[in-house]
Coordinates of C-alpha atoms and ligand atoms in Angstrom, one line a residue:
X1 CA -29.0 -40.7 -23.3
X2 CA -25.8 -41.3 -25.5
X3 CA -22.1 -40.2 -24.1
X4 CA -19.5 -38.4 -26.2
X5 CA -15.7 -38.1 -26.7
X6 CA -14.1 -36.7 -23.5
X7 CA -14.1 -32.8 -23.2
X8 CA -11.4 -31.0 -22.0
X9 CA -10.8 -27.9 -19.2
X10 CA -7.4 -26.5 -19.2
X11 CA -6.6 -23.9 -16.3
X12 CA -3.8 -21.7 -15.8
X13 CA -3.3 -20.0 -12.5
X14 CA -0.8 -17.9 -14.6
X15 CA -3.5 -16.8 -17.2
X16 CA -6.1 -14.7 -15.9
X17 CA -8.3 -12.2 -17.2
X18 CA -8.9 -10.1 -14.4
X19 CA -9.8 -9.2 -11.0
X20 CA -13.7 -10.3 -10.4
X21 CA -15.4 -6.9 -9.4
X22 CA -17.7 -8.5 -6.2
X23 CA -20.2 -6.0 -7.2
X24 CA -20.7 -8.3 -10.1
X25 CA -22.9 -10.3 -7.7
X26 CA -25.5 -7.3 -7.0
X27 CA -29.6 -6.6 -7.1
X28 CA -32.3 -4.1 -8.5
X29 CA -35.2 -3.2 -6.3
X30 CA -38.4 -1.8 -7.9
X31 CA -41.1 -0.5 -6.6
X32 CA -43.3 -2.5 -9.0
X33 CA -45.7 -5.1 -8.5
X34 CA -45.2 -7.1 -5.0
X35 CA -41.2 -6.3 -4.5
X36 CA -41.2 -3.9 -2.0
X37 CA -44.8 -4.3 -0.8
X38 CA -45.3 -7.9 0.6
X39 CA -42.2 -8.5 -1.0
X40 CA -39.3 -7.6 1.6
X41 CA -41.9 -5.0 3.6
X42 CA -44.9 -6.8 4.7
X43 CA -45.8 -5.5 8.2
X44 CA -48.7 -8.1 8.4
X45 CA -46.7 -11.5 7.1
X46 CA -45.7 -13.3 10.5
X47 CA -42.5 -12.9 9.6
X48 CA -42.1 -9.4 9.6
X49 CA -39.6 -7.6 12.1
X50 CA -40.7 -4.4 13.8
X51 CA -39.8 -2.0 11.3
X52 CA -42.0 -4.1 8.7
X53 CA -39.2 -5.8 6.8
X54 CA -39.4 -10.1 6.6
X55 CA -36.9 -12.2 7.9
X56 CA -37.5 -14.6 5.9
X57 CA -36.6 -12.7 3.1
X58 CA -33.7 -10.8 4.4
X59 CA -32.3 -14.2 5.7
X60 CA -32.4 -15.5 1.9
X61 CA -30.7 -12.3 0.8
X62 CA -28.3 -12.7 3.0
X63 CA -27.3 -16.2 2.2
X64 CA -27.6 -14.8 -1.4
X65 CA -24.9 -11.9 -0.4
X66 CA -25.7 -9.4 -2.9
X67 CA -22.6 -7.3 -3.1
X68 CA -25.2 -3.7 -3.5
X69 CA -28.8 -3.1 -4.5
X70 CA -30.4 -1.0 -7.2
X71 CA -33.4 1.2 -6.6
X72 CA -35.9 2.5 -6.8
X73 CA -36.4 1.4 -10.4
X74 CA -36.6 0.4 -13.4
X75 CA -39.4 2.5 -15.0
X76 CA -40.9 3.8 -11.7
X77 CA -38.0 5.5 -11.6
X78 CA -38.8 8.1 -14.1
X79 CA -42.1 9.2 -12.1
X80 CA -40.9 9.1 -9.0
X81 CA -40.7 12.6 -6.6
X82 CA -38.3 11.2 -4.1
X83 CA -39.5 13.5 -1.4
X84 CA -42.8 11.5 -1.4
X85 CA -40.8 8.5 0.2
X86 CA -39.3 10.7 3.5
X87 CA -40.5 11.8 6.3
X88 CA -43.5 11.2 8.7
X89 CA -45.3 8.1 6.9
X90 CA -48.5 9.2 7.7
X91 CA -47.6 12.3 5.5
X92 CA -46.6 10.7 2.6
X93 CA -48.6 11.1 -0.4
X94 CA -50.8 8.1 -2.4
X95 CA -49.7 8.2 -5.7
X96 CA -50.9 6.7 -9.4
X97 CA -47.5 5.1 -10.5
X98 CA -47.8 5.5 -14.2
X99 CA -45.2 2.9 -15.1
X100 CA -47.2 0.2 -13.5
X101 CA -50.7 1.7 -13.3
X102 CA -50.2 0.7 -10.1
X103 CA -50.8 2.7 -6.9
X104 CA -48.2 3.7 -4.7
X105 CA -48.4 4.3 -1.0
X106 CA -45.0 6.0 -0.5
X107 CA -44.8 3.4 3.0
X108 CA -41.4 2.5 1.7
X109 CA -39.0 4.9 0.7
X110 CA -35.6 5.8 1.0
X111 CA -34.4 5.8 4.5
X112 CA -36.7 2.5 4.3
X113 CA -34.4 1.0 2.0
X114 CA -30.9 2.5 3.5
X115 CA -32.3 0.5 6.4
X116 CA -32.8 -2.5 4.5
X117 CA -29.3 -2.3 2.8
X118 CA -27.8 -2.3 6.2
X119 CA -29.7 -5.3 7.7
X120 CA -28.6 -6.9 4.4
X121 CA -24.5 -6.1 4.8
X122 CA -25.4 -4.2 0.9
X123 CA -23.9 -0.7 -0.6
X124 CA -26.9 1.1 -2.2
X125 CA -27.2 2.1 -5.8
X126 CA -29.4 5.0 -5.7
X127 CA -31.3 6.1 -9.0
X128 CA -32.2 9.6 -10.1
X129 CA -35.4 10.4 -12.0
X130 CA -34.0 11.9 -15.3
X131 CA -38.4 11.5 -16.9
X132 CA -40.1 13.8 -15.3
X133 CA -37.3 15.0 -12.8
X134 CA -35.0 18.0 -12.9
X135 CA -31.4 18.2 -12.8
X136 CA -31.9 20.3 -9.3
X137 CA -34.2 17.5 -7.6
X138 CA -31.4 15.3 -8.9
X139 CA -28.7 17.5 -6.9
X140 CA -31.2 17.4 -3.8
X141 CA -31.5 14.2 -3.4
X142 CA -27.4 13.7 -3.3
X143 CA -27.4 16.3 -1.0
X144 CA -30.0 14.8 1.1
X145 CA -28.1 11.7 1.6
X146 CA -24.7 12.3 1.6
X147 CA -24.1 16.2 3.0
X148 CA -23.2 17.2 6.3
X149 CA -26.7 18.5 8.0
X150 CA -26.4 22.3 8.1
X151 CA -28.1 23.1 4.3
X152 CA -31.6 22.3 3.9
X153 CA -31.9 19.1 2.2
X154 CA -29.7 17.8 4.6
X155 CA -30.9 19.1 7.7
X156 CA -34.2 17.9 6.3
X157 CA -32.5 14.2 6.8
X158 CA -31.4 15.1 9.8
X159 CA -34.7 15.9 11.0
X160 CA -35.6 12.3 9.7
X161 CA -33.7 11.1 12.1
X162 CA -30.7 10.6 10.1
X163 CA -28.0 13.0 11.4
X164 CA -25.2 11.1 9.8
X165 CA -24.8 11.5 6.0
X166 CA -26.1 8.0 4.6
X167 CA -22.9 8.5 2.5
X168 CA -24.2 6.9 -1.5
X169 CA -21.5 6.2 -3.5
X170 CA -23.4 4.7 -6.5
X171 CA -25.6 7.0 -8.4
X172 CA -27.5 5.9 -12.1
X173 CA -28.6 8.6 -14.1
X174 CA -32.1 7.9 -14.8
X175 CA -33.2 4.1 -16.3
X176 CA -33.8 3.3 -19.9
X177 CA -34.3 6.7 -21.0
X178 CA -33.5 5.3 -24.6
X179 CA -37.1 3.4 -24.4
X180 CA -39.9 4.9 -26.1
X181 CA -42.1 3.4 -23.0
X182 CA -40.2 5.4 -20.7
X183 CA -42.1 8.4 -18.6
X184 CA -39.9 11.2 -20.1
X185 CA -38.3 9.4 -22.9
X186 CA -35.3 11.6 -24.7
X187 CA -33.2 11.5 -27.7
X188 CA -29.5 10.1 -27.2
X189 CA -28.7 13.9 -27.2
X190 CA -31.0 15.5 -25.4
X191 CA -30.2 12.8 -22.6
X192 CA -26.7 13.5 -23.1
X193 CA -27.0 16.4 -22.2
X194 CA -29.2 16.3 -18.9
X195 CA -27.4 13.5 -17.5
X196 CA -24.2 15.3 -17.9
X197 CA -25.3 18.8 -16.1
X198 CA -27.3 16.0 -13.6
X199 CA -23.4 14.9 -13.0
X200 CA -22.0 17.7 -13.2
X201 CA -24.2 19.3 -10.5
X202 CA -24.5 16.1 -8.2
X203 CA -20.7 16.0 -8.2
X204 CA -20.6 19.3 -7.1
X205 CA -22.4 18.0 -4.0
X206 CA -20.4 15.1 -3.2
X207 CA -16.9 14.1 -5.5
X208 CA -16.7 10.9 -3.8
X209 CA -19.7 9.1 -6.2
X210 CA -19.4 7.2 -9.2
X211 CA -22.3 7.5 -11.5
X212 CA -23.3 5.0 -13.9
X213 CA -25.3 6.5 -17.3
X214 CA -28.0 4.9 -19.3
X215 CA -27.2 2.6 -22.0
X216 CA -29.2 0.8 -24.4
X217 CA -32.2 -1.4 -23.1
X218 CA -31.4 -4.3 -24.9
X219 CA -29.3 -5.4 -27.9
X220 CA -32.3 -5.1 -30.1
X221 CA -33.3 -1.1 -30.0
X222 CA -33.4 0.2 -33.1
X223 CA -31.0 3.0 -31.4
X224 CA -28.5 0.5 -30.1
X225 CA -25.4 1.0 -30.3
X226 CA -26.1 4.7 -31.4
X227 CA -27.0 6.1 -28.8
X228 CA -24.6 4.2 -26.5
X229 CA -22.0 6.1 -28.7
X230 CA -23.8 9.5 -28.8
X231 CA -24.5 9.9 -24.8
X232 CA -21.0 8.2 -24.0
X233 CA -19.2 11.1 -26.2
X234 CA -21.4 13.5 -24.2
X235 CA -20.6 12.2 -21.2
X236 CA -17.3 10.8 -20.7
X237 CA -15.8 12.6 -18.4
X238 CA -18.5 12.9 -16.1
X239 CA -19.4 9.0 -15.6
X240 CA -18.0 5.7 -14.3
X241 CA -19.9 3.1 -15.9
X242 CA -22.6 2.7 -18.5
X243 CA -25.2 0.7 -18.1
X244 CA -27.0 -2.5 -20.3
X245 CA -30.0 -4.0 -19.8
X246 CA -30.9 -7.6 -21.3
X247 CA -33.8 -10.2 -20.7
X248 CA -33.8 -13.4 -22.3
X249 CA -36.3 -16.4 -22.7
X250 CA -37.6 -19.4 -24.7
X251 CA -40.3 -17.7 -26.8
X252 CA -39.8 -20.5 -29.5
X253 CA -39.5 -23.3 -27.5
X254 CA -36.3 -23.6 -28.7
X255 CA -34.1 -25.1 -25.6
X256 CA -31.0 -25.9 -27.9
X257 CA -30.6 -22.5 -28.8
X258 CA -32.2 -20.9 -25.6
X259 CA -29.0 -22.8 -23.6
X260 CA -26.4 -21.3 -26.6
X261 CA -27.7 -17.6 -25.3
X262 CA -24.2 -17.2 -23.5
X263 CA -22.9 -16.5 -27.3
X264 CA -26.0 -13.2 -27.6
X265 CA -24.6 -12.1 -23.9
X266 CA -21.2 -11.7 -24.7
X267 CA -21.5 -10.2 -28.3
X268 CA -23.7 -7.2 -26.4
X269 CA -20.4 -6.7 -23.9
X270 CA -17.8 -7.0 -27.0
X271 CA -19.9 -4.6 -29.4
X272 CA -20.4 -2.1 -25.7
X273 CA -17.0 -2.4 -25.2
X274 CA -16.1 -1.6 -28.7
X275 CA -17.8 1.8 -28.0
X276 CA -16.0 2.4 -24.9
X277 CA -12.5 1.8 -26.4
X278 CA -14.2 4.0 -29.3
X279 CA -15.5 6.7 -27.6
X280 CA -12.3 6.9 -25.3
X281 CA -9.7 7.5 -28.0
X282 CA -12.1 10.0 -29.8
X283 CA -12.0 12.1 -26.5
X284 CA -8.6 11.7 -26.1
X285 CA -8.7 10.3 -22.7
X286 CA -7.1 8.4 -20.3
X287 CA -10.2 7.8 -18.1
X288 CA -11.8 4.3 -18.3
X289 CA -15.4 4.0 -18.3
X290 CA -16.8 0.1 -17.8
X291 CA -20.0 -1.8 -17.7
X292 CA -22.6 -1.9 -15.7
X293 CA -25.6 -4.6 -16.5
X294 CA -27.9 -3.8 -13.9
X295 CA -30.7 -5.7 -15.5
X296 CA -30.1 -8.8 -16.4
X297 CA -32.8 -11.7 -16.1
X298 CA -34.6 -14.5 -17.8
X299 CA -37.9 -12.8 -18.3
X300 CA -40.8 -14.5 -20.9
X301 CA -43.6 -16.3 -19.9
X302 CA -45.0 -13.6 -17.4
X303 CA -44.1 -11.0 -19.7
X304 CA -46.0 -8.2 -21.8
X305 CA -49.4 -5.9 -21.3
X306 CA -51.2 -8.5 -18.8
X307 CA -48.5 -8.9 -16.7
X308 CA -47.3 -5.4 -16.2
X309 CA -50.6 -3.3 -15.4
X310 CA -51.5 -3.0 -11.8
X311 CA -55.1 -1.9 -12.6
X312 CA -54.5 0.8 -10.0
X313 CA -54.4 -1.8 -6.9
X314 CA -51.6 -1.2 -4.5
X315 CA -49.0 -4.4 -4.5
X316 CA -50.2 -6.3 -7.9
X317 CA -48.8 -9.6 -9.1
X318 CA -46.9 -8.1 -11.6
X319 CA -44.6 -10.2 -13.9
X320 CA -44.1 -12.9 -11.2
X321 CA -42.1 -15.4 -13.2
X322 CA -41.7 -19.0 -12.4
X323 CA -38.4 -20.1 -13.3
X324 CA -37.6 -23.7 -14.5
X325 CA -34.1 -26.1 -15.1
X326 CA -33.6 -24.4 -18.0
X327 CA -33.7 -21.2 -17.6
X328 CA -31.4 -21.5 -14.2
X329 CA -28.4 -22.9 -16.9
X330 CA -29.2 -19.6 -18.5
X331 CA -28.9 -17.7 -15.6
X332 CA -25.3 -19.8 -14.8
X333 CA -24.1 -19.6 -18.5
X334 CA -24.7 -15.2 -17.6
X335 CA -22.9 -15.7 -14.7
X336 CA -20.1 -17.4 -16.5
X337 CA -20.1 -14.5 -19.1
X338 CA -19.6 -11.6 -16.0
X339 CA -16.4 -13.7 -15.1
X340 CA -14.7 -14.3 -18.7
X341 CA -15.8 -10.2 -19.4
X342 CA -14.5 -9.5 -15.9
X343 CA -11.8 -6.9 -17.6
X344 CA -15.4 -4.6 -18.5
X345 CA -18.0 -6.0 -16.3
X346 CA -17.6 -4.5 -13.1
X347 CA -21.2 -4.1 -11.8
X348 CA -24.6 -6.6 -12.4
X349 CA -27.8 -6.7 -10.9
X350 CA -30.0 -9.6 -11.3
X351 CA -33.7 -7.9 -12.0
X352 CA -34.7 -8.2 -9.8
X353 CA -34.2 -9.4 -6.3
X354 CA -38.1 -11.2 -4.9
X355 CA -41.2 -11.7 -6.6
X356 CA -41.0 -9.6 -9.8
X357 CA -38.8 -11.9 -12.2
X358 CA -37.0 -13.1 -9.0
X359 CA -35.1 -15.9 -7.4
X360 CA -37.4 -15.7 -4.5
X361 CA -40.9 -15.8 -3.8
X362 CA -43.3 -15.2 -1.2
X363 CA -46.6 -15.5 0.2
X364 CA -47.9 -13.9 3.5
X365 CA -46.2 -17.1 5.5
X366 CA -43.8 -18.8 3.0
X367 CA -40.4 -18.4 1.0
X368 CA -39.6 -20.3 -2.5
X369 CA -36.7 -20.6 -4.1
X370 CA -37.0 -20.8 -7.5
X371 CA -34.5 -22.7 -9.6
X372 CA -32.3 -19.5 -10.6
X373 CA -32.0 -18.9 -7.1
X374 CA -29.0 -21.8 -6.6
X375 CA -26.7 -20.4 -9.5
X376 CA -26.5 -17.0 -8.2
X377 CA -26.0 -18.1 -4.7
X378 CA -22.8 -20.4 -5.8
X379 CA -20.9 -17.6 -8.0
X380 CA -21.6 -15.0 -5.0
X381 CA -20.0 -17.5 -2.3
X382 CA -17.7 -19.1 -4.3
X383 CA -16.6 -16.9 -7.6
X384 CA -14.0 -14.5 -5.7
X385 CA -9.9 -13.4 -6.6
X386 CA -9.7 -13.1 -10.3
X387 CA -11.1 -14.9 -13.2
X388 CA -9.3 -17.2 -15.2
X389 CA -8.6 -17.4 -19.0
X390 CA -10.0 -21.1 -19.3
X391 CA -8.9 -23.0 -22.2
X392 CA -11.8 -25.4 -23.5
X393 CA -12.2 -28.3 -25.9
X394 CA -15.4 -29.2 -26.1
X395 CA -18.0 -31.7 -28.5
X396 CA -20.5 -29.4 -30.6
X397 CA -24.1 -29.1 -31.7
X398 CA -26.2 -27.2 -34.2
X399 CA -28.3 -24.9 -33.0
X400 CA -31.4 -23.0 -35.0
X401 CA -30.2 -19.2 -33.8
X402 CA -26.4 -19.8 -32.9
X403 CA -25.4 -22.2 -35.1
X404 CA -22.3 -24.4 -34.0
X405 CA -21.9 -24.1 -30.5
X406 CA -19.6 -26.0 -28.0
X407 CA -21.9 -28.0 -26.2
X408 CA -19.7 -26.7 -22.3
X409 CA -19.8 -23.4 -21.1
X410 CA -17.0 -22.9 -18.2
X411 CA -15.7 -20.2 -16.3
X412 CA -13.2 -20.1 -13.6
X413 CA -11.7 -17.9 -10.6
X414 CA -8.7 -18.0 -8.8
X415 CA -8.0 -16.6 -5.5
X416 CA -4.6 -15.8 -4.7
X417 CA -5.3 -14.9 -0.9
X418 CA -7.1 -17.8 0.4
X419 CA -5.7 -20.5 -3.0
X420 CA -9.6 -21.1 -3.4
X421 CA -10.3 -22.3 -7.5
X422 CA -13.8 -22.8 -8.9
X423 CA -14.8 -23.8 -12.4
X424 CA -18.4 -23.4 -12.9
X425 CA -19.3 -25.5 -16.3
X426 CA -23.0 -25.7 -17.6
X427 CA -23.5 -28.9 -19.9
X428 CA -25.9 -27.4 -22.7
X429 CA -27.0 -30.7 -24.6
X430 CA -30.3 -32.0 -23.6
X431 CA -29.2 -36.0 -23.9
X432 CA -25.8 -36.0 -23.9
X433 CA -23.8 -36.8 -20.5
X434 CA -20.2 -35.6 -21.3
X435 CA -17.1 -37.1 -19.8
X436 CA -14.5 -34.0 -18.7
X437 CA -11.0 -33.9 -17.9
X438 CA -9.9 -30.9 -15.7
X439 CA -6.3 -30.6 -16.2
X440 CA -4.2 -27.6 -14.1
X441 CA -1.4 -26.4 -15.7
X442 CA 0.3 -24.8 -13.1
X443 CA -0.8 -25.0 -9.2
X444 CA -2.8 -28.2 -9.5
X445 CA -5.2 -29.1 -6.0
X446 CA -4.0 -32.0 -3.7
X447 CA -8.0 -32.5 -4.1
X448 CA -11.2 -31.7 -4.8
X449 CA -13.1 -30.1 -1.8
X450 CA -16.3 -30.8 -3.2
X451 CA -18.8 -30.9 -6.0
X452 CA -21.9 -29.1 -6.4
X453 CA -24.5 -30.1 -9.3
X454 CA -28.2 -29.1 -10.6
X455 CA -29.4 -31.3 -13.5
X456 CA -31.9 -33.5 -14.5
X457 CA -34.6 -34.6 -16.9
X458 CA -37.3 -32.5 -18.2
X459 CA -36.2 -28.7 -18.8
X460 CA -39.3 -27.5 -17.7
X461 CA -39.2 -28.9 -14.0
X462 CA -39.2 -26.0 -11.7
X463 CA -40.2 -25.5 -7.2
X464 CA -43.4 -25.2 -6.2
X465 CA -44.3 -24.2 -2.6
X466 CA -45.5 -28.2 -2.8
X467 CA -42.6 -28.8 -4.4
X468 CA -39.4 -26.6 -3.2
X469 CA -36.3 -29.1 -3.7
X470 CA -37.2 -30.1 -7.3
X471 CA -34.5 -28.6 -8.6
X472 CA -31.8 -27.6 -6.1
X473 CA -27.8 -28.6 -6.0
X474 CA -26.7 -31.5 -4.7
X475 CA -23.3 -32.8 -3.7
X476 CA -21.9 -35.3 -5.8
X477 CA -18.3 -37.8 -5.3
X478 CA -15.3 -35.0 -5.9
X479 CA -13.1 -37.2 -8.2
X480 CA -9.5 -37.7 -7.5
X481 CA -6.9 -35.4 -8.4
X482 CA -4.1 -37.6 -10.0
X483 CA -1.2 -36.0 -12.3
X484 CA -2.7 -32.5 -12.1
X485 CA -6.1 -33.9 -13.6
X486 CA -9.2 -34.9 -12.6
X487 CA -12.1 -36.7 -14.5
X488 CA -16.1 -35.7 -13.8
X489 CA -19.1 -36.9 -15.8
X490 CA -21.2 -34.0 -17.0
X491 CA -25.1 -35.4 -16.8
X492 CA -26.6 -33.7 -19.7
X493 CA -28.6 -30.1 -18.6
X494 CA -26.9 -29.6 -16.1
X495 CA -24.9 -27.1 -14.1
X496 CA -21.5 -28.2 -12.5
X497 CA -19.2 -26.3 -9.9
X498 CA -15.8 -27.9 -8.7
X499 CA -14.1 -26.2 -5.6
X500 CA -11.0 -26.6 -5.3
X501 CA -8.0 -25.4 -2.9
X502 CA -4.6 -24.8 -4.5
Ligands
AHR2 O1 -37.2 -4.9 -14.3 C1 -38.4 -4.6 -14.9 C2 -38.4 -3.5 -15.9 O2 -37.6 -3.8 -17.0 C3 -37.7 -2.2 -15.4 O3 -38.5 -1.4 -14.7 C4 -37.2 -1.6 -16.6 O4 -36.0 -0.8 -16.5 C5 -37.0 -2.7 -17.6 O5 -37.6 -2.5 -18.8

């Protein structure tokens, strides 16, 4: 392990980019492999509560705080007949799920999860089926949640048991409808099209909620940024946000440029956000339409055909990823993009929330955390207020798919309310510990509270159920503040967060 010249941190109270949207800090729930089932509904784990759900699961989301919740997919989305999920459970149908060859009991469906996203302090982010769905069951399905009960849909909640309108406010318009895997896959157009008379007509039922359309599934469709452009123009008036989807991994074995993927994260917000300030001045418009990445994930080794085909079982291990050091500095380095793109970003979900490429794990009796799990629970408690414009002078290495790249990735947020600062700083190199000086500019700390840190040797190390606290933060000496600076050793891989009080 060698050490380098001293990097540099500059922050500015003054300078900052913009308020942090706390929805930035959200989840997506699929009904795919074991999520929902023996994910967090398991009558028969020991830990379930009375109407099925697991306390041990809820109590990690909880601690977790995810601001609101996606669901019900992903690609199960564009199958799905929403009325299958209400009403008397013993009613509801068994169903092939063609998106996971999977089969589908229905046990959980959407009053289930309204009652989840309460017990879990979370605003739901309902998804309509734009595959094989119509623009009217669209419209029913708003009016079955958030009208007053005296129209049928509505009264049909009622007699649910839900007499009060469970009052959605955020709506996607179908998933990855660019995808040729999609069920119902469409043309930029012809989506275009239906998602605007979808928003025109589930508007109609309620003003009050924002609706997010389908961008590109990753940075790599041959469509992309096309038909980002072509449903935008189509659309604009009628939508809030516009979604991205993007999954990363080490498929190379490549870590020095897997930990430079920060740079691939935010040239997919600049190039989106290129097509907003586009498509906006085309229309002529003074209505803002920002991002939504609600799916974003490291997602590789339990990946492709094997992993994603339930063989018609109910509850299959599908795509039950096993996250390691690495890939939780990815995860942080993502994090730190959502703050410095804070002026676009307003809404991501990590995809997705347990199990299926997800923080947590479980078996009938036990919880893991997996390594990612740490990074997203520090930026949800501690990333609040606005973000800051950080200033950064860092020591830089070569990598294969990047090129130069500074060897720190920092963020920063300020809150003006309660005078809490955090810098979150990922050291990238895999030998190098780097010496930094944090230096405020204006409002400097008395002190640092305290010092959080995730590092060590081998980037592959991950938890086991054996093995939980193999890679988990730990506390380390908060150096003195002295002249408005303040001196920390980075240990190479690793993931740093200083919280301050100004
Ligand atoms: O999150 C898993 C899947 O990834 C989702 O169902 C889909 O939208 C994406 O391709």
């Amino acid at each position: 392990m060698s050490q380098r010249s001293k990097a540099q941190i500059y922050l500015d109270t003054n300078r900052t980019i913009s308020p942090i949207s706390p929805l930035l800090f959200s989840g997506f729930l699929e009904h795919m492999g074991r999520a929902v089932y023996e994910g967090i509904y398991d009558p028969a784990s020991p830990h379930a509560d009375a109407s099925g759900l697991r306390t041990d699961v809820l109590a990690a989301l909880r601690e977790i705080n995810y601001r609101s919740m996606r669901y019900p997919g992903g690609n199960f989305l564009s199958g799905y007949r929403w009325l299958d999920g209400v009403g008397p459970r013993d009613q509801r149908p068994r169903r092939r799920d063609l998106a996971w060859q999977s089969v589908e009991t229905n046990q959980f469906g959407t009053n289930e999860f309204i009652e989840f996203c309460k017990q879990i302090n979370t605003e739901p982010m309902l998804g309509v089926n734009l595959g094989t769905g119509t623009i009217q069951e669209a419209a029913n399905l708003v009016e079955y949640c958030n009208a007053p009960a005296d129209t049928q849909y509505a009264q049909m909640r009622a007699e649910h048991g839900y007499a009060d309108p469970h009052g959605v406010k955020y709506w996607c318009l179908g998933n990855e409808m660019d995808g040729p895997w999609q069920i119902g896959h469409l043309e930029a157009a012809e989506y275009g099209m239906k998602a605007r008379e979808a928003a025109k007509m589930m508007r109609w039922h309620d003003p009050s909620i924002a609706l997010i359309l389908c961008g590109s599934s990753n940075s790599v469709m041959p469509t992309y940024p096309e038909w980002d452009r072509v449903a935008l123009e189509l659309c604009w008036d009628q939508v809030d946000y516009h979604s991205m989807h993007y999954y990363a991994g080490n498929r190379t074995d490549d870590t020095d440029s897997y930990l430079a993927l920060a740079a691939e994260f935010e040239n997919f917000v600049d190039t989106l956000s290129g097509v907003l300030r586009y498509v906006k001045a085309k229309r002529r418009s003074r209505h803002d339409v920002h991002l939504s990445w609600d799916e974003w994930n490291v997602w590789y080794k339990a990946a492709g055909p094997e992993f994603n085909r339930g063989e018609w079982t109910e509850a299959p291990h599908l795509s039950e990823e096993v996250y390691n050091l690495e890939d939780a500095l990815v995860v942080a380095q993502w994090l730190n993009v959502f703050l410095r793109r804070a002026d676009v970003l307003k809404i991501a979900c990590v995809a997705q929330i347990v199990n299926v490429i997800s923080p947590i794990h479980t078996t009938r009796d036990a919880l893991l955390k997996h390594t990612t799990y740490y990074p997203i629970l520090l930026f949800s408690r501690l990333a609040s207020g606005a973000a800051l414009d950080v200033a950064v002078q860092s020591p830089r290495h070569e990598t294969k798919q990047f090129g130069d790249m500074p060897l720190l990735d920092v963020s920063a947020s300020y809150d003006e309310g309660s005078g809490a600062n955090t810098v979150f700083i990922v050291n990238r190199s895999q030998t190098e510990s780097l010496p930094v000086e944090l230096r405020w500019q204006a409002r400097a700390p008395q002190s640092i509270r305290a010092v959080h840190q995730m590092s060590g040797s081998d980037p592959k190390a991950f938890n086991s159920l054996a093995h939980p606290n193999q890679i988990v933060p730990v506390q380390v000496a908060a150096p003195v503040v002295q002249n408005g600076a303040a001196e920390l050793l980075l240990p190479p891989l690793s993931f740093t967060v200083v919280e301050t009080q100004l």
